[in-house]
Short mmCIF file of C-alpha atoms and ligand atoms in Angstrom, two decimals:
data_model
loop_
_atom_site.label_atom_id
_atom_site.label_comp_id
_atom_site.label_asym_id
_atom_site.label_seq_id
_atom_site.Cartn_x
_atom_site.Cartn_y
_atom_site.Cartn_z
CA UNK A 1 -162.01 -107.82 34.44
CA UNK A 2 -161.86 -111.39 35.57
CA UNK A 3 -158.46 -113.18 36.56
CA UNK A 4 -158.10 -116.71 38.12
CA UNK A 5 -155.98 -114.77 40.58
CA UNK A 6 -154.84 -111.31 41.26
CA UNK A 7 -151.56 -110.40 43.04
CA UNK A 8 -151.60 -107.19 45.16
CA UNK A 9 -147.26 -106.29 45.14
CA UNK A 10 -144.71 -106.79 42.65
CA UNK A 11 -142.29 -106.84 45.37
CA UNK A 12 -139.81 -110.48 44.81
CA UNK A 13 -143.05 -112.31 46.33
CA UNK A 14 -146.00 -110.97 44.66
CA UNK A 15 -143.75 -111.05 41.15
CA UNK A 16 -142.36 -114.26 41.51
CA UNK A 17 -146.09 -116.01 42.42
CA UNK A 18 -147.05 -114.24 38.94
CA UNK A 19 -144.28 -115.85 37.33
CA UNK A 20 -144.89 -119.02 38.33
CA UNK A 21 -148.70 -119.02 37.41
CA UNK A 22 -148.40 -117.71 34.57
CA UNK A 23 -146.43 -120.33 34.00
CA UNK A 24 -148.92 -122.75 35.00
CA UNK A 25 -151.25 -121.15 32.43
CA UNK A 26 -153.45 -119.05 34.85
CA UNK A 27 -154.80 -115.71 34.16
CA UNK A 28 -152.62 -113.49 36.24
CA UNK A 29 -153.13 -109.46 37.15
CA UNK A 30 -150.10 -107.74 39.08
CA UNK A 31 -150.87 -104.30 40.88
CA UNK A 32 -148.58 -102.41 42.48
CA UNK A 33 -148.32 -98.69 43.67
CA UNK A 34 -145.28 -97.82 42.51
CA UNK A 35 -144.57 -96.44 38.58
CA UNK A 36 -142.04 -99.14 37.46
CA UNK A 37 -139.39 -101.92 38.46
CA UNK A 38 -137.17 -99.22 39.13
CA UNK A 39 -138.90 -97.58 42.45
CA UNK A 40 -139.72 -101.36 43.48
CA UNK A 41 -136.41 -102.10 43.62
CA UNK A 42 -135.36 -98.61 44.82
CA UNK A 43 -137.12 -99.64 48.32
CA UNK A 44 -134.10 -99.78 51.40
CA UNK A 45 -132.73 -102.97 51.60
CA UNK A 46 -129.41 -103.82 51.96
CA UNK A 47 -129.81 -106.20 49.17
CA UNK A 48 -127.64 -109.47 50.89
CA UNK A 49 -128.26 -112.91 50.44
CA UNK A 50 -127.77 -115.08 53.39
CA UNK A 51 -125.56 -118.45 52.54
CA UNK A 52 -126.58 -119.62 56.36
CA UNK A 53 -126.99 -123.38 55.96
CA UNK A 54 -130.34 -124.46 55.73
CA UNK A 55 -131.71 -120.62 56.81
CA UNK A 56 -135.31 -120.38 56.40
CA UNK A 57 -135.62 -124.07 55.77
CA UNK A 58 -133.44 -124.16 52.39
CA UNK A 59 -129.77 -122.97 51.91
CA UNK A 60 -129.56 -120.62 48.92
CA UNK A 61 -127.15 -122.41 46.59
CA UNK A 62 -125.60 -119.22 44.53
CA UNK A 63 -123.90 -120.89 40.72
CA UNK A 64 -123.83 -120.79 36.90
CA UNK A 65 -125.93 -117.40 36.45
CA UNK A 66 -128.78 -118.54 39.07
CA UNK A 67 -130.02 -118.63 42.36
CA UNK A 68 -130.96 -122.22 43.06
CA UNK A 69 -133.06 -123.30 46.20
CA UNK A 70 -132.39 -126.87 46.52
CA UNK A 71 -134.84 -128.07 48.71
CA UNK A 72 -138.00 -126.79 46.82
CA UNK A 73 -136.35 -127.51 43.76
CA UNK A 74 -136.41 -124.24 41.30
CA UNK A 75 -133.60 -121.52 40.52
CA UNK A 76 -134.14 -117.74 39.39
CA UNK A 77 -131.74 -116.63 36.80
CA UNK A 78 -129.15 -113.60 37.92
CA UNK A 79 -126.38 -112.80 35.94
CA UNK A 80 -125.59 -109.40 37.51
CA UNK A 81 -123.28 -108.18 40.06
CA UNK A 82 -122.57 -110.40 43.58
CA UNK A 83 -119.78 -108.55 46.30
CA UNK A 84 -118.98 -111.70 48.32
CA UNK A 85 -119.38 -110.72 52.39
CA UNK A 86 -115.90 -112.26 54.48
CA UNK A 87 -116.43 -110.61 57.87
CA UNK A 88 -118.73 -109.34 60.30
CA UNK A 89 -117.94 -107.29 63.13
CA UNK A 90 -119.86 -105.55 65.65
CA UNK A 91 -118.39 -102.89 67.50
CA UNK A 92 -118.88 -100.81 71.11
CA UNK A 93 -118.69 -97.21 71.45
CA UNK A 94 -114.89 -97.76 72.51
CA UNK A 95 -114.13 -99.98 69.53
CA UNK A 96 -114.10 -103.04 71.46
CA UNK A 97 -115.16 -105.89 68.46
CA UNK A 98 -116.33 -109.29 68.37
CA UNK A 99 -115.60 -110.20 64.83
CA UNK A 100 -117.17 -113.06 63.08
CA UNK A 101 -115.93 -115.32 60.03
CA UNK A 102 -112.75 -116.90 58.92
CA UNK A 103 -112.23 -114.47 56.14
CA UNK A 104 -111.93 -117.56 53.37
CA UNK A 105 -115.78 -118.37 52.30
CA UNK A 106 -118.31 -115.95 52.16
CA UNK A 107 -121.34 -116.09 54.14
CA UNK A 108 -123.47 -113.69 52.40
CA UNK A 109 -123.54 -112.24 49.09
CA UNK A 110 -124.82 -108.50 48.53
CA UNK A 111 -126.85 -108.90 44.92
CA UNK A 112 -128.41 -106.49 42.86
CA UNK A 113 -132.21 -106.35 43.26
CA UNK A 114 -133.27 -104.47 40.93
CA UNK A 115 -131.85 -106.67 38.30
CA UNK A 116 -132.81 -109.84 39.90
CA UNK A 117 -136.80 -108.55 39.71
CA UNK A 118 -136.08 -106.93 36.63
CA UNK A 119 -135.43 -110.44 34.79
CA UNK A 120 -138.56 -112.13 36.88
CA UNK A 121 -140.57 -108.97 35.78
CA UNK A 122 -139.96 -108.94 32.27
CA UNK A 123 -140.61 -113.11 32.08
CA UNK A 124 -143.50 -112.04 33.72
CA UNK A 125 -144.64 -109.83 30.56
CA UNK A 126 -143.89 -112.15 27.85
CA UNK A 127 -146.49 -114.79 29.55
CA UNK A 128 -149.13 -112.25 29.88
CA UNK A 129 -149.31 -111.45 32.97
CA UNK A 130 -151.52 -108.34 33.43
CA UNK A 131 -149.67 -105.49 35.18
CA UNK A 132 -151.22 -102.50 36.84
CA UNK A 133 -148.61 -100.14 37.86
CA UNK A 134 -149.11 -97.01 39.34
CA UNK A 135 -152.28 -98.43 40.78
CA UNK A 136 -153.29 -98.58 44.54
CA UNK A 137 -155.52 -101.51 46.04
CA UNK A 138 -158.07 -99.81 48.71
CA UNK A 139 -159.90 -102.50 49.19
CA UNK A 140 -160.71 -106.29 48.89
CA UNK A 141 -163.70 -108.10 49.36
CA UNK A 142 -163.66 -111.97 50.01
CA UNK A 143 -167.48 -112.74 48.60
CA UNK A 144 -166.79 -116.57 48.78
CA UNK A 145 -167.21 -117.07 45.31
CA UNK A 146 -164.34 -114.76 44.54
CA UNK A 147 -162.83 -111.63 45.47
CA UNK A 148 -163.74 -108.25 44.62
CA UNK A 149 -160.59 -105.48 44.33
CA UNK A 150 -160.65 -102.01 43.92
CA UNK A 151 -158.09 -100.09 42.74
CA UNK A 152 -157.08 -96.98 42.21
CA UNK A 153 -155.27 -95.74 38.74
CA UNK A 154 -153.18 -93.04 39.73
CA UNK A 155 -151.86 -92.47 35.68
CA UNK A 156 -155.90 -91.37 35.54
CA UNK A 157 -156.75 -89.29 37.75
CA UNK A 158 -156.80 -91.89 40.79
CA UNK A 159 -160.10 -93.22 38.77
CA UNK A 160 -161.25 -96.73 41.18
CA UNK A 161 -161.78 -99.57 38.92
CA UNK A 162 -163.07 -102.96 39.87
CA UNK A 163 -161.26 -106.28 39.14
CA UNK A 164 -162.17 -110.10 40.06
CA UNK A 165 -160.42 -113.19 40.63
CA UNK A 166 -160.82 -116.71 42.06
CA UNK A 167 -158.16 -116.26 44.22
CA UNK A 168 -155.93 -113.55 45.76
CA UNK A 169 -152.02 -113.36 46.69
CA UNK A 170 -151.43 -110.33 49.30
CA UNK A 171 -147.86 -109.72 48.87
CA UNK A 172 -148.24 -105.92 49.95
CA UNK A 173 -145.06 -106.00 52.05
CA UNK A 174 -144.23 -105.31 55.66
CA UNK A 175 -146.98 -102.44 56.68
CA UNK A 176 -149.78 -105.36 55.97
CA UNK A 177 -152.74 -102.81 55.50
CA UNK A 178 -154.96 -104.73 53.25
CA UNK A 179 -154.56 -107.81 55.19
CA UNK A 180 -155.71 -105.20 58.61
CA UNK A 181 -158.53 -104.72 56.44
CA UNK A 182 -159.30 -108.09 55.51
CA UNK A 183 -159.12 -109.07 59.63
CA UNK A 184 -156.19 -110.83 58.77
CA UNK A 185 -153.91 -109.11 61.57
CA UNK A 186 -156.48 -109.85 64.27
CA UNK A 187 -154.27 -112.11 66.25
CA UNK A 188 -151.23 -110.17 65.45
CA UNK A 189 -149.31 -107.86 68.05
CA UNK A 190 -147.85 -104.74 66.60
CA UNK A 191 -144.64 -104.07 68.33
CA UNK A 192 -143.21 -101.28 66.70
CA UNK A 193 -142.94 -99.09 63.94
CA UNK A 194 -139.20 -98.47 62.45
CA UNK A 195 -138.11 -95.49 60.06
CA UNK A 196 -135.12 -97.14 58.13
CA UNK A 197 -133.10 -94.82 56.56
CA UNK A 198 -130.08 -95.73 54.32
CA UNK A 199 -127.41 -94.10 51.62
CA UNK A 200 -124.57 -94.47 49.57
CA UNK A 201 -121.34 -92.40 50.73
CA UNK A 202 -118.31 -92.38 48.93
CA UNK A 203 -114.93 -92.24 50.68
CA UNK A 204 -116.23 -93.56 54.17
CA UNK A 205 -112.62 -94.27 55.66
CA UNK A 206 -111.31 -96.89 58.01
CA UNK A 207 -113.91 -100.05 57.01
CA UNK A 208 -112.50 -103.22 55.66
CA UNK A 209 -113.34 -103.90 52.00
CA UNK A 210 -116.18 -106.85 52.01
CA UNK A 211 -116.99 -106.49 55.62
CA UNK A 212 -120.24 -105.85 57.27
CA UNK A 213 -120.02 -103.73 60.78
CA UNK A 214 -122.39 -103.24 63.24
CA UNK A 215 -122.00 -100.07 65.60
CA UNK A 216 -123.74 -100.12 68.68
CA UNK A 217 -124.10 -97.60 71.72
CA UNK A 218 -125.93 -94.19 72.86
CA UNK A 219 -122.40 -92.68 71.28
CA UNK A 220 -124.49 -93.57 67.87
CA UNK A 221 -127.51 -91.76 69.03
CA UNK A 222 -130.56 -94.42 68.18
CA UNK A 223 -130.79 -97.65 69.94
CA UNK A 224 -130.59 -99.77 66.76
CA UNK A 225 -126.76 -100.10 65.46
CA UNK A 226 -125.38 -97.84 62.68
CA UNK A 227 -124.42 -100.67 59.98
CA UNK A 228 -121.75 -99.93 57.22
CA UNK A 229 -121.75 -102.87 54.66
CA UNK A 230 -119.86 -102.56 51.13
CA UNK A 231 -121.75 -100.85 48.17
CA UNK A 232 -122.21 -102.60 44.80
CA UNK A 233 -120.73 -99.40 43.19
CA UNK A 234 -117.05 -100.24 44.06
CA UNK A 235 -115.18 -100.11 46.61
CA UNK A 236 -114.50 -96.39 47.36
CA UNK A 237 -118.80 -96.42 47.89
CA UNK A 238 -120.08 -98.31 51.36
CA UNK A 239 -123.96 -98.45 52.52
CA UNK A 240 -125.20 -96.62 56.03
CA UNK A 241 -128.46 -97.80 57.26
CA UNK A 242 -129.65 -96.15 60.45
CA UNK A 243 -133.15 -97.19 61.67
CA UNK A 244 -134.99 -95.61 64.73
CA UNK A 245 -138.62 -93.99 64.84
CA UNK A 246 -140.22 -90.60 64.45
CA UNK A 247 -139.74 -89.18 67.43
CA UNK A 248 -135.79 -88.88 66.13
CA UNK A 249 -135.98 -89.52 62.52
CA UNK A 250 -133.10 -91.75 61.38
CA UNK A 251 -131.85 -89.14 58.65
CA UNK A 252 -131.26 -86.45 61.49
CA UNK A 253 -129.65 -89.99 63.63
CA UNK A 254 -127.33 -89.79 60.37
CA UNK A 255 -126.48 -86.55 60.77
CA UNK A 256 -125.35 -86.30 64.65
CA UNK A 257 -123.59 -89.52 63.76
CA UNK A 258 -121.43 -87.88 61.14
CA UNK A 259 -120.81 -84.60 63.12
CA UNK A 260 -120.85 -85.96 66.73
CA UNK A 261 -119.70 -90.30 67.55
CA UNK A 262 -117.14 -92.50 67.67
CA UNK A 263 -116.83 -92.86 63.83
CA UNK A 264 -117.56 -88.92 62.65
CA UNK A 265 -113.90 -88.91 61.58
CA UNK A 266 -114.36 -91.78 59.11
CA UNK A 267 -117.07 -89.25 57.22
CA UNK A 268 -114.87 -86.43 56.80
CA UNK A 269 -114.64 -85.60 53.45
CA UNK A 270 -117.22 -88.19 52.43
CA UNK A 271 -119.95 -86.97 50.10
CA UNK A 272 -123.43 -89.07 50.02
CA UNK A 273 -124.67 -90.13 46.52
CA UNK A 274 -127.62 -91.89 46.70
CA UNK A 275 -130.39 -92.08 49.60
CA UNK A 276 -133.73 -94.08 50.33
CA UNK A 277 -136.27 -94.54 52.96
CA UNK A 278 -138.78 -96.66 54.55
CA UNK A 279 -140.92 -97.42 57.25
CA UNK A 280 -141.37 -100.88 58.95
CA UNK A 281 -144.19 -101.97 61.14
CA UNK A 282 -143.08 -105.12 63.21
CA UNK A 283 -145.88 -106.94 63.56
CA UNK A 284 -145.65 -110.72 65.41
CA UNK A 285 -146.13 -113.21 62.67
CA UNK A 286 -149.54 -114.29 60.90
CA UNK A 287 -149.04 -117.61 61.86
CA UNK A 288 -152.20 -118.67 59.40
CA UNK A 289 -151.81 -116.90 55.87
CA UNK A 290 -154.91 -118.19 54.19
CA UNK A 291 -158.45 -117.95 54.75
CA UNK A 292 -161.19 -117.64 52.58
CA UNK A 293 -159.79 -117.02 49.16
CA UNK A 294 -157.15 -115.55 50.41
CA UNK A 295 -153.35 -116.18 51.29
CA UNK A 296 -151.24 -113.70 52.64
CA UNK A 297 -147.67 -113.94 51.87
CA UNK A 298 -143.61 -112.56 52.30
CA UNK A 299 -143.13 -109.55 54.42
CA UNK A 300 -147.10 -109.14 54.97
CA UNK A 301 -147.21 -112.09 57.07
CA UNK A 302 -143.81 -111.84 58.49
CA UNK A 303 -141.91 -110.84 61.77
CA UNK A 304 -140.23 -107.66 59.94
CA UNK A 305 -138.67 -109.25 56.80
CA UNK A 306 -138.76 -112.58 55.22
CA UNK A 307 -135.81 -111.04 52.87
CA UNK A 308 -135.59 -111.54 49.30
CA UNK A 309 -134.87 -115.39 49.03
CA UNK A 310 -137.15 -115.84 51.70
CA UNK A 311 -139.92 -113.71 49.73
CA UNK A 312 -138.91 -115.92 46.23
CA UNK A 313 -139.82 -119.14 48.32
CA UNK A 314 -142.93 -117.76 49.30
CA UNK A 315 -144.11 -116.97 46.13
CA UNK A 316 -143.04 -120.06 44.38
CA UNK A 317 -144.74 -122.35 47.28
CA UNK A 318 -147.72 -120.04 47.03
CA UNK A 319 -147.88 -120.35 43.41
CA UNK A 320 -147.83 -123.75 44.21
CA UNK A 321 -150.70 -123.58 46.91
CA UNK A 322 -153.26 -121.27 44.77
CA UNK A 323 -152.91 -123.69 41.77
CA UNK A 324 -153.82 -126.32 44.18
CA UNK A 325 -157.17 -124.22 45.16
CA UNK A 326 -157.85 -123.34 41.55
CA UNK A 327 -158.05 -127.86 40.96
CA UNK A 328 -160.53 -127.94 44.00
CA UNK A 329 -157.26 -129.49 46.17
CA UNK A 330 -156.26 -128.42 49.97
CA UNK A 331 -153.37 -126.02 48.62
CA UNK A 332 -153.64 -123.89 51.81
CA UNK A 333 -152.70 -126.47 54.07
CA UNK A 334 -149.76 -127.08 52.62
CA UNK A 335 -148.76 -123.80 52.35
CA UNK A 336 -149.67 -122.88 56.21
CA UNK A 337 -147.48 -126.05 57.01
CA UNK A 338 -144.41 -125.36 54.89
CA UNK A 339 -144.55 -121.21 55.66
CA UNK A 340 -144.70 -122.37 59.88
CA UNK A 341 -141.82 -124.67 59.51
CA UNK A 342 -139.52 -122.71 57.47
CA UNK A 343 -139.23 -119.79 59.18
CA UNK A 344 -137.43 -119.10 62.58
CA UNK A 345 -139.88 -116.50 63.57
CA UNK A 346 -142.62 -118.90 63.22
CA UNK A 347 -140.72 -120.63 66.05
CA UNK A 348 -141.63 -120.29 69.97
CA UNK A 349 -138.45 -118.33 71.11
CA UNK A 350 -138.36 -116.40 68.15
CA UNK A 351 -138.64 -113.00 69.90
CA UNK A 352 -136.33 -114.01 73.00
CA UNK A 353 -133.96 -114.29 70.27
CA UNK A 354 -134.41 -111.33 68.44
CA UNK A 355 -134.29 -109.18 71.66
CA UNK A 356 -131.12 -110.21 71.71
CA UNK A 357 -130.03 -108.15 68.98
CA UNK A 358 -131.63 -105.15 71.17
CA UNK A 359 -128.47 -104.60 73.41
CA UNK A 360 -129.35 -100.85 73.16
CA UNK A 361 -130.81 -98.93 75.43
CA UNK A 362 -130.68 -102.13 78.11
CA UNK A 363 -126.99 -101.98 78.26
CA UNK A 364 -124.94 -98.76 78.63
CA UNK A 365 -122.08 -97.82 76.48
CA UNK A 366 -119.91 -98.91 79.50
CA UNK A 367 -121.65 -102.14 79.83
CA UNK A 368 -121.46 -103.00 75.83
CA UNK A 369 -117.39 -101.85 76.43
CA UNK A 370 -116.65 -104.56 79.10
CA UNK A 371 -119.46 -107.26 77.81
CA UNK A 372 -117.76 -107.05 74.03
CA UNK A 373 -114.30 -107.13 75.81
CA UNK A 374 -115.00 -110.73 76.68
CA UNK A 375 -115.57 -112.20 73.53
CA UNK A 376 -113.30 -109.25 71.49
CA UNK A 377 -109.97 -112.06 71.35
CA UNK A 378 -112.44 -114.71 69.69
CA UNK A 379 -113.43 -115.09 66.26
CA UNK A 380 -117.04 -116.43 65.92
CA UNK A 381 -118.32 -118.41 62.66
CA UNK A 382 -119.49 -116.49 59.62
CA UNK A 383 -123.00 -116.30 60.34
CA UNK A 384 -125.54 -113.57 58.45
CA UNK A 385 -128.61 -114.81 59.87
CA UNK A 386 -130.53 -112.39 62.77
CA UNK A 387 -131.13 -115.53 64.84
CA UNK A 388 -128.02 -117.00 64.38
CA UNK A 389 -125.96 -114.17 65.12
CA UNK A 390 -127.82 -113.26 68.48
CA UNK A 391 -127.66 -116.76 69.72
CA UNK A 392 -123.93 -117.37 69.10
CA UNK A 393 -122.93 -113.90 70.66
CA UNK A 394 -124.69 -114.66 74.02
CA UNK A 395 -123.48 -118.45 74.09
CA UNK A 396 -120.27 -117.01 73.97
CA UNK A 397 -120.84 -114.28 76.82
CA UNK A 398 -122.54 -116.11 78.90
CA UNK A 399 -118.95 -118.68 79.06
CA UNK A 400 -117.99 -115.90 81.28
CA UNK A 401 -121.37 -115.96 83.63
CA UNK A 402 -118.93 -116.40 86.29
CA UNK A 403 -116.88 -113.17 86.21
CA UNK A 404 -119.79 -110.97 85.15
CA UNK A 405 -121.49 -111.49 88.18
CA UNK A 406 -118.08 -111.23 90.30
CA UNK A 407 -116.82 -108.05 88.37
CA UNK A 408 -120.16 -106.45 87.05
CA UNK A 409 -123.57 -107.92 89.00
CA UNK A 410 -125.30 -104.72 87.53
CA UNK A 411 -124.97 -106.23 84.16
CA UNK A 412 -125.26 -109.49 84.96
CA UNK A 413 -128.58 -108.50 86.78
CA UNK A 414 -129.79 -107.32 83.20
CA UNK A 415 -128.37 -110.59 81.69
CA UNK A 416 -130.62 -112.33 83.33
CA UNK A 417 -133.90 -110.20 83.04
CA UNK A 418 -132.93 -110.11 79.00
CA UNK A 419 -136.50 -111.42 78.64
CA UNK A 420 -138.62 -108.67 79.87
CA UNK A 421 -137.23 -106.01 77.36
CA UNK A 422 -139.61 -104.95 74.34
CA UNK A 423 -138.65 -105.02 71.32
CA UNK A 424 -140.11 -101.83 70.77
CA UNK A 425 -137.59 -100.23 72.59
CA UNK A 426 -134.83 -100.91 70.54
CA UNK A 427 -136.07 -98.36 68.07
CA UNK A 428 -136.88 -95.33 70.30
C1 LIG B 1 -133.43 -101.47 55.63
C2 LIG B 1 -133.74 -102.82 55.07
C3 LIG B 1 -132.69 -103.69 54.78
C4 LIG B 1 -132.96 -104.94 54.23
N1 LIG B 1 -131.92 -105.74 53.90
C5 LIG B 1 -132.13 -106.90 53.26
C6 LIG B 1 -131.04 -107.69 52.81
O1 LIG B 1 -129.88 -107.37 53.03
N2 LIG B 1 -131.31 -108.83 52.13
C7 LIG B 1 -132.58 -109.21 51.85
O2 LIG B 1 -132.77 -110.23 51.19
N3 LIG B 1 -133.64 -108.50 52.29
C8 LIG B 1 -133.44 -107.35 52.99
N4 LIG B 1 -134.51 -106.61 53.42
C9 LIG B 1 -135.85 -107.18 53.35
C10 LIG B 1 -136.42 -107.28 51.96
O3 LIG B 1 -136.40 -106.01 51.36
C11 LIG B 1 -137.85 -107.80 52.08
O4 LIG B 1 -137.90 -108.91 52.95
C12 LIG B 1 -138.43 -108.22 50.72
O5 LIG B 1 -138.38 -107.18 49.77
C13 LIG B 1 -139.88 -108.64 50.93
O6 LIG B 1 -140.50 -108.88 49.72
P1 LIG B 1 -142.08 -108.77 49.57
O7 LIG B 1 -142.35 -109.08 48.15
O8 LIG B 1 -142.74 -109.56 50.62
O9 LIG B 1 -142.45 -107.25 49.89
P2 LIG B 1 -141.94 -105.89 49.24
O10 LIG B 1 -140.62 -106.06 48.60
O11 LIG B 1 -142.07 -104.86 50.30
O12 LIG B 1 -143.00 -105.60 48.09
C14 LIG B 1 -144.31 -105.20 48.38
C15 LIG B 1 -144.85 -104.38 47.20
O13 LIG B 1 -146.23 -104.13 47.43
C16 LIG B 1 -146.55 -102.82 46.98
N5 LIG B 1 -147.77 -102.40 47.71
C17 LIG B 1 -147.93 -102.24 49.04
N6 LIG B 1 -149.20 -101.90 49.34
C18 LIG B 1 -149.86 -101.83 48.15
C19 LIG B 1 -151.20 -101.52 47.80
N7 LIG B 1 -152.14 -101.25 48.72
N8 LIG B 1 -151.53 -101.51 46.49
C20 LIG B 1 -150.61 -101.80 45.53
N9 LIG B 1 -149.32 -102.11 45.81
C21 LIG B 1 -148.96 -102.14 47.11
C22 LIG B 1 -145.31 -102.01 47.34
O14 LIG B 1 -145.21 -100.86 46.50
C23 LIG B 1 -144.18 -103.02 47.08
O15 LIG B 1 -143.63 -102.88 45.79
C24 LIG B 1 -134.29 -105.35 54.00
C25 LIG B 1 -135.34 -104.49 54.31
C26 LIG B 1 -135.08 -103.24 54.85
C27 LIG B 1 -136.22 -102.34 55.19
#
C-alpha cells in the first residue's frame, strides 16, 4: 500500500498529525501497537494540563468545549470532564511544606485523555485515515524516494506486511526505538530508564480536595517523590504515581510506602481500584527531528515528556511541516526551528534545572527537613511547569544562602555542587 505519509503512534501526536492531514487531503495510514483508543489512553499519565503562561511557547487557553492554542492558532474540541488544580505542595519526611498557589485560579487542569483522543480519533476515521491497530512497526527504511515500513499484524498471526509513503511521522513515544534504528538517537545521551507506576485509591485520607502534593525523602523509599493529585472519579478517589527503576520496582516502592512512611496512616482502609504502568527512557533531546524523509516528533524526540498539549502542538506544526515537503517546500526547517524554540528542554540549562527537582538521594531527610523549613511560612505562585517549579523553589532557598552556610555548611556544600548530580540518580 502506498500513503503520502504514514504515522507510526496514535498517541495525541501521531493522531493529531493524522487529523490534520487528512484534513489537508493527504493519504494518511496510522499504526499503532496497541488494540484500541482505550489502551492508548490507558498509558500512566497523570492526565494535567499546564495553564503556565506561555509554557512550551503557547499558553493553553481552556473555553467553550475546546482547547485553544493561541499562538499557533487551532483548538481541539473537549467537552468532557476538567478537575481545576488550586494548590501545590511539596512536603519533607517531617511534614515540613512549601506550598504553592493562591488557592483562587487554577493553574492546571487534570482532563480526561481518553476522551480528548477519542474525539481526534474518531474525526480521524470519518476522513479516511487508514488505521492499523494492533500492528507493530519493526522497521523503517528511508530509500530517498520514500520510506519502506514493515509491520507486524498481531490480529494475524504477527504476519509482516509492507507499506510505503512519501513521508514518515515517528510519533512512537518516549522509548524512541525506531528512531535508534533509523540513527536518529546518535547524538542523544540516555540518562536513565524510569518504571512509573500509578493507581487509583479510594479513601486516601488527609489530602486537600484539588491539590497536587509532592512527598519527598528516603522515608518514601525511591528517590523520586510519591505524588498524590485528585482523581477524575470524585473526590473520595486520588492518583499515586511512584516512579523509580528495576532494581526496586515502583509497585513494591508502593507497597513499603503504604505499610512503612510518613503517610502509611493516610492508606489505612484505602482500597486501590484501578492501576497502570510504564517505563520511561530519558533520553537528552533530539535537537534535529528531521532528516531524510523523516521527522521525529512528541515524546520520541523529547527530554522525558513533551505532555499532551505539548504532543497536540507537535503534531499540528508537523502536519504543517510534512505538507510543506509533500509541495517540494523547506517544511523541515521550520519545524526544527519552531520545535528548538518552544521547548525549555531544548534550552542550554535545561538539565541544571531539572536536577533540581532531584533533591533525593543528594539531600538527606534531615537536610530536606531544615532546607523546606525556610521557605515552609511562604506561599510561592501557582506554577505546574517542571522548570518553573524547580527554579522558583531554589530562588527562594537560596534568599537564605547566608544562614545555610552559618547553620548547615554540609548542605550548603551540596548547594553549591547541585551541578554535578546525574539525573540518573534520582531514580535509583
Ligand atoms: C507517569 C506519567 C505522568 C504523566 N503526566 C502527564 C500529565 O499530567 N499531563 C500531560 O499532559 N502529560 C503527562 N504525561 C506525558 C504524556 O503522557 C506524554 O507526553 C504524551 O502522551 C506524549 O504523546 P506522544 O504522542 O508523543 O506519545 P505517546 O502518548 O507515548 O504515544 C506513542 C504511541 O506509539 C505507540 N508505539 C510505540 N512504538 C510503536 C511501534 N514500534 N509500532 C507501533 N506503535 C508504536 C504506542 O503504543 C503509543 O500509543 C505523563 C507521562 C507519564 C509517564
Amino acid at each position: 500500500m502506498n500513503y503520502d505519509v504514514i504515522i507510526i503512534g496514535s498517541g495525541p501526536a501521531g493522531l493529531f498529525s493524522a487529523h490534520e492531514l487528512a484534513g489537508m487531503g493527504r493519504t494518511v495510514a496510522l499504526i499503532d501497537l496497541k488494540s484500541n483508543m482505550n489502551d492508548i489512553a490507558s498509558r500512566a499519565c497523570s492526565m494535567q494540563l499546564i495553564l503556565d503562561d506561555d509554557y512550551e511557547g503557547e499558553g493553553i487557553v481552556v473555553e467553550n468545549s475546546t482547547f485553544r492554542f493561541p499562538k499557533s492558532g487551532f483548538s481541539v474540541p473537549y467537552n468532557s470532564k476538567l478537575v481545576p488544580i488550586f494548590k501545590k505542595y511539596y512536603r519533607s519526611p517531617n511534614g515540613n511544606t512549601i506550598s504553592f498557589g493562591d488557592g483562587k485560579k487554577p493553574f492546571s487542569y487534570k482532563f480526561d485523555k481518553s476522551e480528548l483522543l477519542h474525539g481526534i480519533y474518531e474525526e480521524c476515521l470519518k476522513m479516511g485515515v487508514s488505521v492499523y491497530m494492533n500492528h507493530l512497526c519493526t522497521a523503517v527504511k528511508d530509500l530517498r524516494t520514500h520510506v519502506e515500513v514493515t509491520i507486524c499484524d498481531f490480529n494475524d498471526n504477527h504476519a509482516k506486511k509492507t507499506l510505503r509513503c512519501n513521508k514518515l511521522i515517528d510519533a512512537e513515544g518516549v522509548n524512541a526505538s525506531i528512531a535508534q534504528k533509523l540513527g536518529m538517537n546518535k547524538h542523544r545521551k540516555h540518562l536513565a530508564t524510569a518504571l512509573t507506576y500509578k493507581c487509583v485509591v479510594k479513601g486516601i485520607k488527609g489530602i486537600e480536595k484539588n491539590s497536587w502534593n509532592l512527598f519527598y525523602g528516603k522515608a518514601y523509599h525511591t528517590n523520586a517523590p510519591v505524588i498524590i493529585g485528585p482523581s477524575l472519579l470524585g473526590d473520595e478517589y486520588n492518583e499515586v504515581t511512584i516512579s523509580s527503576d528495576k532494581n526496586y520496582r515502583p509497585d513494591k516502592a508502593f507497597s513499603d510506602i503504604i505499610s512503612n512512611s510518613p503517610i502509611s496512616d493516610c492508606f489505612k482502609g484505602s482500597e486501590v481500584v484501578e492501576e497502570h504502568g510504564c517505563s520511561v527512557k530519558a533520553f537528552t533531546p533530539m535537537k534535529n527531528p528531521c532528516k531524510g524523509n523523516v521527522i521525529v516528533i512528541g515524546d520520541a524526540a523529547a527530554f522525558v515528556e513533551v505532555e499532551t498539549q505539548g504532543a497536540l502542538l507537535c503534531g499540528y506544526h508537523a502536519a504543517k511541516a510534512v505538507n510543506a515537503e509533500l509541495n517540494g517546500e523547506k517544511g523541515w526547517n521550520s519545524y526544527t526551528a519552531w520545535w528548538q524554540k518552544s521547548f525549555e528542554f531544548n534550552g542550554d540549562d535545561y538539565l541544571r534545572v531539572s536536577q533540581g527537582y532531584s533533591l533525593v538521594p543528594t539531600y538527606t531527610d534531615r537536610d530536606l527537613d531544615y532546607l523546606f523549613s525556610l521557605v515552609k511560612d511562604k506561599c510561592l505562585i501557582g506554577t505546574y511547569s517542571q522548570y518553573k517549579t524547580p527554579k522558583l523553589i531554589w530562588k527562594t532557598i537560596r534568599e537564605h544562602d547566608e544562614k545555610i552556610r552559618r547553620e548547615r555548611p554540609s548542605i550548603f556544600e551540596k548547594i553549591c555542587n547541585l551541578n554535578q548530580m546525574s539525573l540518573a540518580s534520582s531514580f535509583e
